[in-house]
PDB file of C-alpha atoms and ligand atoms in Angstrom:
ATOM      1  CA  MET A 779       1.936 -24.138 -11.292  1.00 90.00           C
ATOM      2  CA  GLY A 780       3.147 -21.066  -9.441  1.00 98.00           C
ATOM      3  CA  ARG A 781       2.095 -20.621  -5.767  1.00 98.00           C
ATOM      4  CA  VAL A 782      -0.362 -17.210  -6.790  1.00 98.00           C
ATOM      5  CA  GLU A 783      -0.864 -18.375 -10.512  1.00 98.00           C
ATOM      6  CA  GLY A 784      -3.176 -16.462 -12.808  1.00 97.00           C
ATOM      7  CA  LYS A 785      -4.075 -14.066  -9.781  1.00 98.00           C
ATOM      8  CA  VAL A 786      -3.909 -10.693 -10.321  1.00 98.00           C
ATOM      9  CA  VAL A 787      -1.634  -8.331  -7.887  1.00 99.00           C
ATOM     10  CA  LEU A 788      -1.509  -4.798  -7.378  1.00 99.00           C
ATOM     11  CA  ILE A 789       1.377  -3.546  -5.087  1.00 99.00           C
ATOM     12  CA  THR A 790       1.790   0.272  -4.424  1.00 99.00           C
ATOM     13  CA  GLY A 791       5.517   1.312  -4.266  1.00 98.00           C
ATOM     14  CA  ALA A 792       7.088  -1.313  -6.280  1.00 98.00           C
ATOM     15  CA  ALA A 793       9.533   0.666  -8.056  1.00 98.00           C
ATOM     16  CA  SER A 794      11.887   0.381  -4.697  1.00 97.00           C
ATOM     17  CA  GLY A 795      12.991  -1.775  -2.178  1.00 97.00           C
ATOM     18  CA  VAL A 796      10.419  -4.406  -1.305  1.00 98.00           C
ATOM     19  CA  GLY A 797       7.566  -3.519  -3.093  1.00 98.00           C
ATOM     20  CA  LYS A 798      10.076  -4.066  -6.614  1.00 98.00           C
ATOM     21  CA  GLU A 799      10.974  -7.543  -4.843  1.00 98.00           C
ATOM     22  CA  ASN A 800       7.373  -8.108  -4.296  1.00 98.00           C
ATOM     23  CA  ALA A 801       6.725  -8.193  -7.835  1.00 98.00           C
ATOM     24  CA  LEU A 802       9.677  -9.922  -9.189  1.00 98.00           C
ATOM     25  CA  LEU A 803       9.067 -12.618  -7.131  1.00 98.00           C
ATOM     26  CA  LEU A 804       4.782 -12.299  -6.869  1.00 98.00           C
ATOM     27  CA  ALA A 805       5.265 -12.359 -10.617  1.00 98.00           C
ATOM     28  CA  ARG A 806       8.126 -15.714 -10.930  1.00 98.00           C
ATOM     29  CA  GLU A 807       5.234 -17.754  -8.911  1.00 98.00           C
ATOM     30  CA  GLY A 808       2.467 -16.853 -11.975  1.00 98.00           C
ATOM     31  CA  ALA A 809       0.464 -13.862 -10.918  1.00 98.00           C
ATOM     32  CA  LYS A 810      -0.518 -10.665 -13.210  1.00 98.00           C
ATOM     33  CA  VAL A 811       0.869  -7.775 -11.368  1.00 98.00           C
ATOM     34  CA  VAL A 812       0.099  -4.191 -11.368  1.00 98.00           C
ATOM     35  CA  LEU A 813       2.791  -2.022 -10.201  1.00 98.00           C
ATOM     36  CA  THR A 814       2.262   1.647  -8.662  1.00 99.00           C
ATOM     37  CA  ASP A 815       4.356   4.542  -7.391  1.00 99.00           C
ATOM     38  CA  VAL A 816       4.570   8.435  -8.153  1.00 98.00           C
ATOM     39  CA  ASN A 817       7.831   6.951  -9.560  1.00 98.00           C
ATOM     40  CA  VAL A 818       6.625   6.131 -13.114  1.00 98.00           C
ATOM     41  CA  GLU A 819      10.582   5.384 -14.841  1.00 98.00           C
ATOM     42  CA  GLY A 820      11.256   3.185 -11.296  1.00 98.00           C
ATOM     43  CA  VAL A 821       7.828   0.959 -11.710  1.00 98.00           C
ATOM     44  CA  GLN A 822       8.221   1.077 -15.410  1.00 98.00           C
ATOM     45  CA  ALA A 823      11.782  -0.142 -15.476  1.00 98.00           C
ATOM     46  CA  VAL A 824      10.474  -3.105 -12.664  1.00 98.00           C
ATOM     47  CA  ALA A 825       7.706  -3.835 -15.511  1.00 98.00           C
ATOM     48  CA  ARG A 826      10.302  -4.169 -18.368  1.00 98.00           C
ATOM     49  CA  GLU A 827      11.801  -6.663 -16.250  1.00 98.00           C
ATOM     50  CA  ILE A 828       8.819  -8.693 -15.625  1.00 98.00           C
ATOM     51  CA  GLY A 829       7.646  -8.746 -19.045  1.00 97.00           C
ATOM     52  CA  GLY A 830       4.001  -9.076 -20.223  1.00 95.00           C
ATOM     53  CA  ALA A 831       2.679 -10.105 -16.888  1.00 98.00           C
ATOM     54  CA  ALA A 832       3.281  -6.412 -15.876  1.00 98.00           C
ATOM     55  CA  LEU A 833       1.519  -3.138 -15.887  1.00 98.00           C
ATOM     56  CA  ALA A 834       2.954   0.225 -14.797  1.00 98.00           C
ATOM     57  CA  LEU A 835       1.033   2.812 -13.560  1.00 98.00           C
ATOM     58  CA  ARG A 836       1.648   6.395 -12.033  1.00 98.00           C
ATOM     59  CA  HIS A 837      -0.072   6.144  -8.314  1.00 98.00           C
ATOM     60  CA  ASP A 838      -0.178   8.659  -6.031  1.00 98.00           C
ATOM     61  CA  ILE A 839      -2.035   6.785  -2.967  1.00 99.00           C
ATOM     62  CA  ALA A 840      -3.269   9.679  -1.363  1.00 98.00           C
ATOM     63  CA  SER A 841      -5.180  10.328  -4.765  1.00 98.00           C
ATOM     64  CA  GLU A 842      -8.974   8.613  -4.750  1.00 98.00           C
ATOM     65  CA  ASP A 843      -8.656  10.203  -8.361  1.00 98.00           C
ATOM     66  CA  ASP A 844      -5.511   7.823  -8.746  1.00 99.00           C
ATOM     67  CA  TRP A 845      -7.179   4.874  -7.402  1.00 99.00           C
ATOM     68  CA  HIS A 846      -9.981   5.214  -9.687  1.00 98.00           C
ATOM     69  CA  THR A 847      -8.238   4.924 -12.731  1.00 98.00           C
ATOM     70  CA  VAL A 848      -5.638   2.470 -11.315  1.00 98.00           C
ATOM     71  CA  MET A 849      -8.844   0.157 -10.471  1.00 98.00           C
ATOM     72  CA  ALA A 850     -10.115   1.298 -14.055  1.00 98.00           C
ATOM     73  CA  ALA A 851      -7.084   0.091 -15.409  1.00 98.00           C
ATOM     74  CA  THR A 852      -6.324  -3.289 -13.580  1.00 98.00           C
ATOM     75  CA  LEU A 853      -9.543  -4.148 -14.925  1.00 98.00           C
ATOM     76  CA  LYS A 854      -9.264  -3.379 -18.997  1.00 98.00           C
ATOM     77  CA  GLN A 855      -5.586  -4.877 -18.990  1.00 98.00           C
ATOM     78  CA  PHE A 856      -6.494  -8.389 -16.777  1.00 98.00           C
ATOM     79  CA  GLY A 857      -9.797  -8.769 -16.861  1.00 98.00           C
ATOM     80  CA  ARG A 858      -9.998  -9.389 -13.044  1.00 97.00           C
ATOM     81  CA  PHE A 859      -8.350  -8.068  -9.532  1.00 98.00           C
ATOM     82  CA  ASP A 860      -7.461 -10.580  -6.649  1.00 98.00           C
ATOM     83  CA  VAL A 861      -5.089  -8.981  -4.153  1.00 99.00           C
ATOM     84  CA  LEU A 862      -4.012  -5.372  -2.937  1.00 99.00           C
ATOM     85  CA  VAL A 863      -0.458  -4.986  -1.756  1.00 99.00           C
ATOM     86  CA  ASN A 864      -0.548  -1.556   0.157  1.00 99.00           C
ATOM     87  CA  ASN A 865       2.801  -0.934   0.352  1.00 98.00           C
ATOM     88  CA  ALA A 866       4.080   2.784  -0.805  1.00 98.00           C
ATOM     89  CA  ALA A 867       5.225   4.653   2.321  1.00 98.00           C
ATOM     90  CA  ILE A 868       7.197   7.594   3.152  1.00 98.00           C
ATOM     91  CA  LEU A 869       9.602   8.118   6.477  1.00 96.00           C
ATOM     92  CA  ALA A 870      10.644  11.085   8.284  1.00 95.00           C
ATOM     93  CA  MET A 871      12.506  11.257  11.486  1.00 94.00           C
ATOM     94  CA  GLY A 872      11.441  13.546  14.561  1.00 96.00           C
ATOM     95  CA  THR A 873      10.566  12.688  17.987  1.00 97.00           C
ATOM     96  CA  ILE A 874       6.910  14.416  19.224  1.00 98.00           C
ATOM     97  CA  GLU A 875       8.755  18.007  20.302  1.00 98.00           C
ATOM     98  CA  GLU A 876      10.575  17.797  16.985  1.00 97.00           C
ATOM     99  CA  THR A 877       7.762  17.423  14.184  1.00 98.00           C
ATOM    100  CA  THR A 878       5.489  19.731  13.180  1.00 98.00           C
ATOM    101  CA  LEU A 879       2.181  19.456  12.464  1.00 98.00           C
ATOM    102  CA  ASP A 880       2.807  19.877   8.755  1.00 98.00           C
ATOM    103  CA  ALA A 881       5.293  16.818   8.739  1.00 98.00           C
ATOM    104  CA  TRP A 882       2.697  14.846  10.952  1.00 98.00           C
ATOM    105  CA  GLN A 883      -0.120  15.917   8.246  1.00 98.00           C
ATOM    106  CA  LYS A 884       2.529  14.988   5.276  1.00 98.00           C
ATOM    107  CA  MET A 885       2.789  11.972   6.774  1.00 98.00           C
ATOM    108  CA  HIS A 886      -0.663  10.482   7.429  1.00 98.00           C
ATOM    109  CA  ARG A 887      -1.757  11.920   4.278  1.00 98.00           C
ATOM    110  CA  ILE A 888       0.361   9.043   2.529  1.00 98.00           C
ATOM    111  CA  ASN A 889       1.255   6.371   5.012  1.00 98.00           C
ATOM    112  CA  ALA A 890      -2.927   6.764   6.446  1.00 98.00           C
ATOM    113  CA  ASP A 891      -4.867   8.235   3.969  1.00 98.00           C
ATOM    114  CA  GLY A 892      -3.423   6.163   1.003  1.00 99.00           C
ATOM    115  CA  TYR A 893      -3.644   2.820   2.872  1.00 99.00           C
ATOM    116  CA  PHE A 894      -7.492   3.752   4.156  1.00 99.00           C
ATOM    117  CA  LEU A 895      -8.066   4.459   0.061  1.00 99.00           C
ATOM    118  CA  GLY A 896      -6.227   1.192  -1.103  1.00 99.00           C
ATOM    119  CA  CYS A 897      -8.296  -0.543   1.671  1.00 99.00           C
ATOM    120  CA  LYS A 898     -11.484   0.734   0.359  1.00 98.00           C
ATOM    121  CA  PHE A 899     -11.272   0.064  -3.226  1.00 98.00           C
ATOM    122  CA  ALA A 900     -10.148  -3.469  -2.764  1.00 98.00           C
ATOM    123  CA  VAL A 901     -13.261  -4.122  -0.839  1.00 98.00           C
ATOM    124  CA  ALA A 902     -15.678  -2.330  -3.217  1.00 98.00           C
ATOM    125  CA  ALA A 903     -13.621  -4.287  -6.253  1.00 98.00           C
ATOM    126  CA  LEU A 904     -13.354  -7.813  -4.011  1.00 98.00           C
ATOM    127  CA  LYS A 905     -16.341  -8.306  -1.876  1.00 98.00           C
ATOM    128  CA  GLU A 906     -18.457 -10.608  -4.679  1.00 97.00           C
ATOM    129  CA  GLN A 907     -15.610 -12.698  -5.539  1.00 97.00           C
ATOM    130  CA  GLY A 908     -12.983 -12.623  -2.057  1.00 98.00           C
ATOM    131  CA  GLY A 909      -9.628 -11.623  -2.415  1.00 98.00           C
ATOM    132  CA  THR A 910      -6.370 -10.568  -0.017  1.00 98.00           C
ATOM    133  CA  ILE A 911      -5.286  -7.585   1.346  1.00 99.00           C
ATOM    134  CA  ILE A 912      -1.682  -6.753   2.634  1.00 99.00           C
ATOM    135  CA  ASN A 913      -0.561  -3.989   4.426  1.00 99.00           C
ATOM    136  CA  MET A 914       2.745  -2.969   4.903  1.00 98.00           C
ATOM    137  CA  SER A 915       2.982  -1.722   8.838  1.00 98.00           C
ATOM    138  CA  SER A 916       6.268  -1.569  10.870  1.00 97.00           C
ATOM    139  CA  LEU A 917       7.583  -2.476  14.410  1.00 94.00           C
ATOM    140  CA  ALA A 918       7.397   0.983  14.915  1.00 95.00           C
ATOM    141  CA  ALA A 919       3.206   0.264  15.240  1.00 97.00           C
ATOM    142  CA  LEU A 920       4.027  -2.190  17.877  1.00 95.00           C
ATOM    143  CA  SER A 921       6.962  -0.531  19.778  1.00 91.00           C
ATOM    144  CA  GLY A 922       8.015   2.584  20.857  1.00 90.00           C
ATOM    145  CA  LEU A 923      10.228   4.399  18.324  1.00 91.00           C
ATOM    146  CA  ALA A 924      11.097   7.940  20.017  1.00 95.00           C
ATOM    147  CA  HIS A 925      12.783   9.272  17.073  1.00 94.00           C
ATOM    148  CA  PHE A 926      10.149   8.836  14.342  1.00 96.00           C
ATOM    149  CA  CYS A 927       6.792  10.171  15.922  1.00 98.00           C
ATOM    150  CA  ALA A 928       5.060  10.880  12.752  1.00 98.00           C
ATOM    151  CA  TYR A 929       5.887   7.293  11.013  1.00 98.00           C
ATOM    152  CA  SER A 930       5.188   4.979  14.125  1.00 98.00           C
ATOM    153  CA  ALA A 931       1.685   6.805  14.687  1.00 98.00           C
ATOM    154  CA  SER A 932       1.024   6.497  11.037  1.00 98.00           C
ATOM    155  CA  LYS A 933       1.575   2.667  10.955  1.00 98.00           C
ATOM    156  CA  GLY A 934      -0.002   2.661  13.928  1.00 98.00           C
ATOM    157  CA  SER A 935      -3.654   3.523  12.004  1.00 98.00           C
ATOM    158  CA  VAL A 936      -2.645   0.563   9.330  1.00 98.00           C
ATOM    159  CA  THR A 937      -2.595  -1.874  12.114  1.00 98.00           C
ATOM    160  CA  ALA A 938      -5.445  -0.889  13.462  1.00 98.00           C
ATOM    161  CA  LEU A 939      -7.476  -0.617  10.184  1.00 99.00           C
ATOM    162  CA  THR A 940      -6.577  -3.671   9.311  1.00 99.00           C
ATOM    163  CA  ARG A 941      -8.039  -5.505  12.105  1.00 98.00           C
ATOM    164  CA  SER A 942     -11.397  -3.374  11.184  1.00 98.00           C
ATOM    165  CA  VAL A 943     -11.614  -4.008   7.639  1.00 99.00           C
ATOM    166  CA  ALA A 944     -10.960  -7.631   8.697  1.00 98.00           C
ATOM    167  CA  ALA A 945     -13.587  -7.765  11.267  1.00 98.00           C
ATOM    168  CA  HIS A 946     -15.967  -5.923   8.918  1.00 98.00           C
ATOM    169  CA  CYS A 947     -15.263  -8.349   5.865  1.00 98.00           C
ATOM    170  CA  LYS A 948     -15.810 -11.147   8.228  1.00 98.00           C
ATOM    171  CA  GLN A 949     -19.034 -10.108   9.615  1.00 98.00           C
ATOM    172  CA  ARG A 950     -20.599  -9.319   6.213  1.00 98.00           C
ATOM    173  CA  GLY A 951     -19.356 -12.911   5.024  1.00 98.00           C
ATOM    174  CA  TYR A 952     -16.955 -11.356   2.349  1.00 98.00           C
ATOM    175  CA  LYS A 953     -13.910 -13.754   1.410  1.00 98.00           C
ATOM    176  CA  ILE A 954     -11.351 -11.030   2.008  1.00 98.00           C
ATOM    177  CA  ARG A 955      -8.489 -11.422   4.352  1.00 98.00           C
ATOM    178  CA  CYS A 956      -6.589  -8.617   5.338  1.00 99.00           C
ATOM    179  CA  ASN A 957      -3.342  -8.777   7.596  1.00 99.00           C
ATOM    180  CA  SER A 958      -0.796  -6.383   7.893  1.00 98.00           C
ATOM    181  CA  VAL A 959       2.978  -7.034   7.960  1.00 98.00           C
ATOM    182  CA  HIS A 960       5.162  -6.078  10.327  1.00 97.00           C
ATOM    183  CA  PRO A 961       9.057  -5.732  10.019  1.00 95.00           C
ATOM    184  CA  ASP A 962      12.162  -4.387  11.816  1.00 90.00           C
ATOM    185  CA  GLY A 963      14.558  -2.780   9.538  1.00 86.00           C
ATOM    186  CA  ILE A 964      14.534  -3.267   6.331  1.00 89.00           C
ATOM    187  CA  LEU A 965      17.806  -2.990   3.986  1.00 87.00           C
ATOM    188  CA  THR A 966      16.051  -0.640   1.663  1.00 91.00           C
ATOM    189  CA  PRO A 967      16.438   2.938   0.087  1.00 89.00           C
ATOM    190  CA  MET A 968      13.848   4.272   3.102  1.00 91.00           C
ATOM    191  CA  ILE A 969      16.831   3.307   5.483  1.00 84.00           C
ATOM    192  CA  THR A 970      19.735   3.108   3.633  1.00 82.00           C
ATOM    193  CA  SER A 971      18.918   7.394   3.042  1.00 83.00           C
ATOM    194  CA  LEU A 972      18.893   7.611   6.724  1.00 80.00           C
ATOM    195  CA  MET A 973      21.981   5.984   7.287  1.00 73.00           C
ATOM    196  CA  ALA A 974      24.730   7.198   4.770  1.00 69.00           C
ATOM    197  CA  ASN A 975      27.620   5.020   5.804  1.00 69.00           C
ATOM    198  CA  ILE A 976      25.870   1.574   6.227  1.00 65.00           C
ATOM    199  CA  ASP A 977      27.690  -0.687   4.528  1.00 66.00           C
ATOM    200  CA  PRO A 978      25.168  -3.334   3.038  1.00 60.00           C
ATOM    201  CA  ALA A 979      28.146  -5.851   2.789  1.00 58.00           C
ATOM    202  CA  ASN A 980      28.290  -6.022   6.737  1.00 61.00           C
ATOM    203  CA  ILE A 981      25.047  -5.625   7.513  1.00 61.00           C
ATOM    204  CA  THR A 982      24.570  -8.724   5.566  1.00 55.00           C
ATOM    205  CA  THR A 983      27.716 -11.416   5.605  1.00 49.00           C
ATOM    206  CA  GLN A 984      28.151 -11.222   8.787  1.00 53.00           C
ATOM    207  CA  GLY A 985      29.282 -14.948  10.325  1.00 55.00           C
ATOM    208  CA  ASP A 986      25.721 -15.074  12.236  1.00 58.00           C
ATOM    209  CA  PRO A 987      22.663 -15.520   9.746  1.00 58.00           C
ATOM    210  CA  MET A 988      20.645 -14.263  12.030  1.00 63.00           C
ATOM    211  CA  ALA A 989      22.437 -11.182  12.716  1.00 64.00           C
ATOM    212  CA  ARG A 990      21.819  -9.500   9.433  1.00 67.00           C
ATOM    213  CA  MET A 991      19.301  -6.716   9.045  1.00 76.00           C
ATOM    214  CA  CYS A 992      16.135  -7.951   6.848  1.00 86.00           C
ATOM    215  CA  LEU A 993      16.806  -8.243   2.727  1.00 90.00           C
ATOM    216  CA  PRO A 994      13.729  -7.247   0.872  1.00 96.00           C
ATOM    217  CA  GLN A 995      13.323 -10.716  -0.193  1.00 96.00           C
ATOM    218  CA  ASP A 996      12.454 -11.727   3.189  1.00 95.00           C
ATOM    219  CA  ILE A 997       9.451  -9.820   3.406  1.00 97.00           C
ATOM    220  CA  ALA A 998       8.664 -10.331  -0.258  1.00 98.00           C
ATOM    221  CA  ASN A 999       8.513 -14.481   0.366  1.00 98.00           C
ATOM    222  CA  LEU A1000       5.592 -13.664   3.704  1.00 98.00           C
ATOM    223  CA  VAL A1001       3.910 -11.307   1.088  1.00 98.00           C
ATOM    224  CA  LEU A1002       3.813 -14.098  -1.246  1.00 98.00           C
ATOM    225  CA  PHE A1003       2.442 -16.776   1.206  1.00 98.00           C
ATOM    226  CA  LEU A1004      -0.333 -14.174   2.204  1.00 98.00           C
ATOM    227  CA  ALA A1005      -1.098 -13.717  -1.168  1.00 98.00           C
ATOM    228  CA  SER A1006      -1.426 -17.428  -1.961  1.00 98.00           C
ATOM    229  CA  ASP A1007      -4.125 -19.695  -1.077  1.00 98.00           C
ATOM    230  CA  GLU A1008      -1.523 -21.257   1.525  1.00 98.00           C
ATOM    231  CA  SER A1009      -2.404 -18.701   4.556  1.00 98.00           C
ATOM    232  CA  ARG A1010      -6.576 -19.057   3.924  1.00 98.00           C
ATOM    233  CA  TYR A1011      -6.837 -18.885   7.161  1.00 97.00           C
ATOM    234  CA  ILE A1012      -4.615 -16.211   8.505  1.00 98.00           C
ATOM    235  CA  ASN A1013      -7.075 -13.101   8.661  1.00 98.00           C
ATOM    236  CA  GLY A1014      -6.715  -9.587  10.877  1.00 98.00           C
ATOM    237  CA  SER A1015      -3.471 -10.794  11.856  1.00 98.00           C
ATOM    238  CA  GLU A1016      -0.312  -8.906  12.648  1.00 98.00           C
ATOM    239  CA  LEU A1017       2.352 -10.726  11.141  1.00 98.00           C
ATOM    240  CA  CYS A1018       6.080  -9.783  12.606  1.00 96.00           C
ATOM    241  CA  ILE A1019       8.966 -10.494  10.776  1.00 94.00           C
ATOM    242  CA  ASP A1020      11.875  -9.196  13.103  1.00 89.00           C
ATOM    243  CA  ASN A1021      13.894 -11.822  14.130  1.00 87.00           C
ATOM    244  CA  GLY A1022      12.740 -11.961  17.211  1.00 85.00           C
ATOM    245  CA  GLN A1023      13.207  -8.337  18.300  1.00 82.00           C
ATOM    246  CA  MET A1024       9.672  -7.826  19.298  1.00 85.00           C
ATOM    247  CA  ALA A1025       9.867 -11.016  21.861  1.00 85.00           C
ATOM    248  CA  ILE A1026      13.147  -8.880  23.520  1.00 79.00           C
ATOM    249  CA  ASP A1027      11.030  -5.798  23.394  1.00 69.00           C
ATOM    250  CA  ALA A1028       8.354  -6.883  25.709  1.00 66.00           C
TER     251      ALA A1028
HETATM  252  N1  NAD B1498      12.383  -0.240   5.200  1.00 66.68           N
HETATM  253  C1  NAD B1498      12.821  -0.424   6.648  1.00 66.68           C
HETATM  254  O1  NAD B1498      13.261  -0.706   7.058  1.00 66.68           O
HETATM  255  C2  NAD B1498      10.765  -0.919   6.624  1.00 66.68           C
HETATM  256  C3  NAD B1498      10.720  -1.324   7.823  1.00 66.68           C
HETATM  257  C4  NAD B1498       9.348  -1.553   8.199  1.00 66.68           C
HETATM  258  C5  NAD B1498       8.880  -1.320   7.707  1.00 66.68           C
HETATM  259  N2  NAD B1498       8.785  -0.708   5.947  1.00 66.68           N
HETATM  260  C6  NAD B1498       7.506  -0.176   5.201  1.00 66.68           C
HETATM  261  O2  NAD B1498       7.839  -1.402   3.853  1.00 66.68           O
HETATM  262  C7  NAD B1498       6.829  -0.341   3.147  1.00 66.68           C
HETATM  263  C8  NAD B1498       8.624  -0.538   1.681  1.00 66.68           C
HETATM  264  O3  NAD B1498       9.164   0.261   2.194  1.00 66.68           O
HETATM  265  P1  NAD B1498      10.585   0.200   1.494  1.00 66.68           P
HETATM  266  O4  NAD B1498      11.543  -0.269   2.674  1.00 66.68           O
HETATM  267  O5  NAD B1498      10.397  -0.809   0.282  1.00 66.68           O
HETATM  268  O6  NAD B1498      10.572   1.840   0.673  1.00 66.68           O
HETATM  269  P2  NAD B1498      11.377   2.468   0.177  1.00 66.68           P
HETATM  270  O7  NAD B1498      11.294   3.782  -0.091  1.00 66.68           O
HETATM  271  O8  NAD B1498      12.486   1.648  -0.793  1.00 66.68           O
HETATM  272  O9  NAD B1498      10.493   2.358  -1.167  1.00 66.68           O
HETATM  273  C9  NAD B1498       9.051   3.160  -0.813  1.00 66.68           C
HETATM  274  C10 NAD B1498       8.374   3.095  -2.537  1.00 66.68           C
HETATM  275  O10 NAD B1498       7.040   4.316  -2.346  1.00 66.68           O
HETATM  276  C11 NAD B1498       7.305   5.103  -3.497  1.00 66.68           C
HETATM  277  N3  NAD B1498       5.946   6.024  -2.504  1.00 66.68           N
HETATM  278  C12 NAD B1498       6.583   7.250  -1.742  1.00 66.68           C
HETATM  279  N4  NAD B1498       5.060   7.802  -2.007  1.00 66.68           N
HETATM  280  C13 NAD B1498       4.347   7.198  -2.552  1.00 66.68           C
HETATM  281  C14 NAD B1498       3.262   7.781  -2.856  1.00 66.68           C
HETATM  282  N5  NAD B1498       2.413   9.038  -2.302  1.00 66.68           N
HETATM  283  N6  NAD B1498       2.432   7.479  -3.782  1.00 66.68           N
HETATM  284  C15 NAD B1498       2.810   6.267  -4.430  1.00 66.68           C
HETATM  285  N7  NAD B1498       4.267   5.697  -4.050  1.00 66.68           N
HETATM  286  C16 NAD B1498       4.710   6.247  -3.288  1.00 66.68           C
HETATM  287  C17 NAD B1498       8.469   5.703  -3.255  1.00 66.68           C
HETATM  288  O11 NAD B1498       8.313   6.179  -4.453  1.00 66.68           O
HETATM  289  C18 NAD B1498       9.025   4.320  -3.263  1.00 66.68           C
HETATM  290  O12 NAD B1498       9.397   3.488  -4.691  1.00 66.68           O
HETATM  291  C19 NAD B1498       7.136   0.468   2.928  1.00 66.68           C
HETATM  292  O13 NAD B1498       5.303   0.768   4.124  1.00 66.68           O
HETATM  293  C20 NAD B1498       7.457   1.192   4.885  1.00 66.68           C
HETATM  294  O14 NAD B1498       7.175   1.951   5.492  1.00 66.68           O
HETATM  295  C21 NAD B1498      10.047  -0.712   5.581  1.00 66.68           C
END
């Protein structure tokens, strides 16, 4: 038996980086996975790698209509829905002085509105049977990153939303857990696109294994645990995955 055998897991932003790694690991552990992204060729390629346990769908997380379509397609294909991994996001640099209102609103439309919609649709779908919501936040929500003003604020929104959803579901007696995940930098296209000269080999194979940058697999291992019943008493929590960085910053 896999650790998430029989569960149906919807992962947004599954064409790349962490979302792709989540999809591969969860499918290996027995889940049926619904892979969504604005990059439809990307999720189709990941779904082909997985086979019959995967469904690939085009999905803009900021679109309420798309959420209706994706939830309906999930139930039609697999007959149930158990876990949402709100993972898709965008990143842009800019301090408070550099960030325009347009840039701020674009960021929040995806990184905040998209997660709100995901939670809203997931709670509606899960409130009778129970399930789990995993929201990808960031260390940026907990520390002060001067150069990522709008991104940090959008991840702060995800973090507070997570607590509110967890509290609501607990008060209503829904068996829905909702947790946020807070990584430091992860070696994915989101980061490598900002750092043109990055050499992954140097980052991942230094003598000290604790000195390397976080890899998508490190996050997928935590997401697998949160998606499984092994984490059944973890709810409303902020889980840092940062090799002690917050402990140093504190
Ligand atoms: N990479 C890091 O250093 C890092 C650190 C902390 C947190 N995170 C978070 O981890 C999550 C995964 O990031 P990643 O590093 O794998 O990024 P990534 O850029 O590799 O993947 C993000 C995916 O989201 C998709 N996407 C973007 N906008 C979308 C939209 N409107 N609707 C649907 N899909 C959309 C992209 O097409 C892409 O496939 C994000 O929530 C990110 O904020 C990343």
